[in-house]
Amino acid sequence: MSYKIDTMAVHAGRGEFARLGVHAPPIDLSTTYPVADAAEASSSLLEMAQGGQPSGNWVYARLYNPTVARFEEGLANLESTDEAVAFSSGMAALTACLLAARGRRNADHVVAVRPIYGTSDHLLSSDLLGMKVTWAAADAIGAAIDEITPDRVALVVIETPSNPTLDLIDIRRVVDQAGDVPVLVDSTFATPILQNPAKLGATFVLHSATKFLGGYGDVIAGVVATNADWARELRHVRVATGALLHPLAAYLLHRGLTTLPVRIRAAQENAKLLAERLDQHPAVGHVSYPGLREGEDKGLIGTQMEGPGCMIAFEVQGGQDAAIQVLNHLQVITHAVSLGSVDTLIQHPVSLTHKVVPKEVLDACGISEGLLRLSVGLEDVEDLWEDLSSALNQVMPALLQKSA
Ligand SMILES: *Cc1c(COP(=O)(O)O)cnc(C)c1O
């Protein structure tokens, strides 16, 4: 399917509805499928167990589920990839990519750029998968690969915009430096509406679908958009390790895709205004929002990314105590981790999402004690500003006293 993105969001993964005679996707909750022809079921099972598509009977729900497959087709359409493979969480999706790349390339090194999501940092830094990570600056990825030797590098991992600092990385330049090493882009903050890394040469486009794709804060899921060969490898890992997406979750995600373009554009308009106003507020230090200040977006807004998105990070003057006090004064905005929901969420990365990352890494990445990460939702922007500014103003007098 190749229509404009709003059309695809509403129609992708729904091609067989006319034949089925339905308007909403059927939810198939079967865990097993009755066998009519033993030989046919047996060869279908073997194909699926190796990551292929069913040739006949679906046999068992760990091998294939049609409700999940429809969501995957929808997401692949939006990312302009051959296929997509869905998992039970974003972390399960990242784990599957690491295992697949390790297996197929017979290499156990990863080159990655900080900052990234705290648990991704933790997974790469830990020895859980028996893989070694080399952290590099985005411009030094090629040099890092050469030093390790390209054959021994399984994967390059980047996140853009980065969590939580909203740094942008030029995906095309990373792909150029990586040569034959596949590049994974965690595109959770951008969504397929604002950025399509596969079009720029990325091999894996990863989303924590828990966030904007789901959109309502009621599904934990992950998905990877990729080419047909790698999709086969990922399904192989999924069948063998079992980190499946449940069909009810897939149904909700597929439904969420239909409103993704309008949700993102509306939240982005709110975010633009809030970023500008936060930048003017005396209780606020540095505001990170792609393109807020000229030159800071490396020319990537309007090219790599269609717009700056719905996430803002800002520093409260007065450090951790002041930042936590601001959170405690909010009425409309919810103090909670996660992001990409219809309602606005805010959290303190040093205490929560990046708690597992060592202090010196946080310092080096500019994740300071006063930093708050805001996921802007669909409320009226004036109500959001009233909430934020009055919380900041209530904390302000204390701040001024302290500095006097
Ligand atoms: C939340 C998040 C993840 C992890 O996804 P889960 O669905 O929570 O497992 C990975 N990357 C980014 C950028 C995230 O925000």
mmCIF file of N, CA, C and O and ligand atoms in Angstrom, residues 89-91 117 120 159 163 186 188-189 208 210-211 220-221 339, ligand 1:
data_model
loop_
_atom_site.group_PDB
_atom_site.id
_atom_site.type_symbol
_atom_site.label_atom_id
_atom_site.label_comp_id
_atom_site.label_asym_id
_atom_site.label_seq_id
_atom_site.Cartn_x
_atom_site.Cartn_y
_atom_site.Cartn_z
ATOM 1 N N SER A 89 7.073 -6.222 24.412
ATOM 2 C CA SER A 89 7.480 -4.921 24.945
ATOM 3 C C SER A 89 8.575 -4.356 24.050
ATOM 4 O O SER A 89 9.142 -5.077 23.206
ATOM 5 N N GLY A 90 8.892 -3.094 24.256
ATOM 6 C CA GLY A 90 10.001 -2.496 23.526
ATOM 7 C C GLY A 90 11.314 -3.181 23.866
ATOM 8 O O GLY A 90 12.161 -3.402 22.999
ATOM 9 N N MET A 91 11.498 -3.546 25.134
ATOM 10 C CA MET A 91 12.739 -4.220 25.532
ATOM 11 C C MET A 91 12.840 -5.603 24.903
ATOM 12 O O MET A 91 13.938 -6.045 24.531
ATOM 13 N N TYR A 117 17.430 5.427 26.109
ATOM 14 C CA TYR A 117 16.496 5.018 27.161
ATOM 15 C C TYR A 117 17.245 4.236 28.250
ATOM 16 O O TYR A 117 18.063 3.369 27.936
ATOM 17 N N SER A 120 17.514 0.459 28.023
ATOM 18 C CA SER A 120 18.315 0.054 26.854
ATOM 19 C C SER A 120 19.790 0.185 27.189
ATOM 20 O O SER A 120 20.604 -0.691 26.865
ATOM 21 N N GLU A 159 19.492 6.137 19.084
ATOM 22 C CA GLU A 159 18.132 6.562 19.400
ATOM 23 C C GLU A 159 18.043 8.030 19.007
ATOM 24 O O GLU A 159 18.848 8.840 19.484
ATOM 25 N N ASN A 163 16.301 9.831 24.335
ATOM 26 C CA ASN A 163 15.572 9.840 25.591
ATOM 27 C C ASN A 163 16.594 9.996 26.721
ATOM 28 O O ASN A 163 17.466 9.155 26.859
ATOM 29 N N ASP A 186 16.213 3.432 17.317
ATOM 30 C CA ASP A 186 15.048 3.492 18.189
ATOM 31 C C ASP A 186 14.345 4.807 17.862
ATOM 32 O O ASP A 186 14.844 5.890 18.154
ATOM 33 N N THR A 188 11.192 5.623 18.738
ATOM 34 C CA THR A 188 10.008 5.740 19.599
ATOM 35 C C THR A 188 9.506 7.175 19.715
ATOM 36 O O THR A 188 8.302 7.432 19.629
ATOM 37 N N PHE A 189 10.439 8.137 19.910
ATOM 38 C CA PHE A 189 10.025 9.533 20.122
ATOM 39 C C PHE A 189 9.492 10.171 18.842
ATOM 40 O O PHE A 189 8.721 11.117 18.904
ATOM 41 N N SER A 208 9.101 1.429 20.922
ATOM 42 C CA SER A 208 8.344 0.990 22.077
ATOM 43 C C SER A 208 6.907 1.402 21.753
ATOM 44 O O SER A 208 6.541 2.570 21.859
ATOM 45 N N THR A 210 4.403 0.852 23.289
ATOM 46 C CA THR A 210 3.759 1.277 24.534
ATOM 47 C C THR A 210 3.462 2.775 24.515
ATOM 48 O O THR A 210 2.540 3.233 25.186
ATOM 49 N N LYS A 211 4.243 3.519 23.758
ATOM 50 C CA LYS A 211 4.213 4.972 23.820
ATOM 51 C C LYS A 211 3.223 5.533 22.791
ATOM 52 O O LYS A 211 2.050 5.280 22.911
ATOM 53 N N ILE A 220 1.400 -2.489 26.715
ATOM 54 C CA ILE A 220 2.872 -2.593 26.667
ATOM 55 C C ILE A 220 3.203 -3.425 25.430
ATOM 56 O O ILE A 220 2.670 -4.533 25.256
ATOM 57 N N ALA A 221 4.061 -2.887 24.562
ATOM 58 C CA ALA A 221 4.375 -3.600 23.315
ATOM 59 C C ALA A 221 5.604 -3.006 22.663
ATOM 60 O O ALA A 221 5.996 -1.867 22.938
ATOM 61 N N LEU A 339 5.286 7.729 28.134
ATOM 62 C CA LEU A 339 5.100 8.905 27.290
ATOM 63 C C LEU A 339 4.200 8.537 26.122
ATOM 64 O O LEU A 339 3.843 7.372 25.943
HETATM 65 C C1 LIG B 1 9.952 3.008 26.774
HETATM 66 C C2 LIG B 1 11.067 2.948 25.832
HETATM 67 C C3 LIG B 1 11.678 1.726 25.523
HETATM 68 C C4 LIG B 1 11.287 0.429 26.187
HETATM 69 O O1 LIG B 1 10.003 0.036 25.798
HETATM 70 P P1 LIG B 1 9.032 -0.860 26.740
HETATM 71 O O2 LIG B 1 7.819 -0.983 25.886
HETATM 72 O O3 LIG B 1 8.832 -0.108 28.011
HETATM 73 O O4 LIG B 1 9.730 -2.160 26.958
HETATM 74 C C5 LIG B 1 12.686 1.734 24.585
HETATM 75 N N1 LIG B 1 13.084 2.874 23.981
HETATM 76 C C6 LIG B 1 12.515 4.065 24.257
HETATM 77 C C7 LIG B 1 12.997 5.292 23.558
HETATM 78 C C8 LIG B 1 11.497 4.144 25.199
HETATM 79 O O5 LIG B 1 10.955 5.339 25.482
#
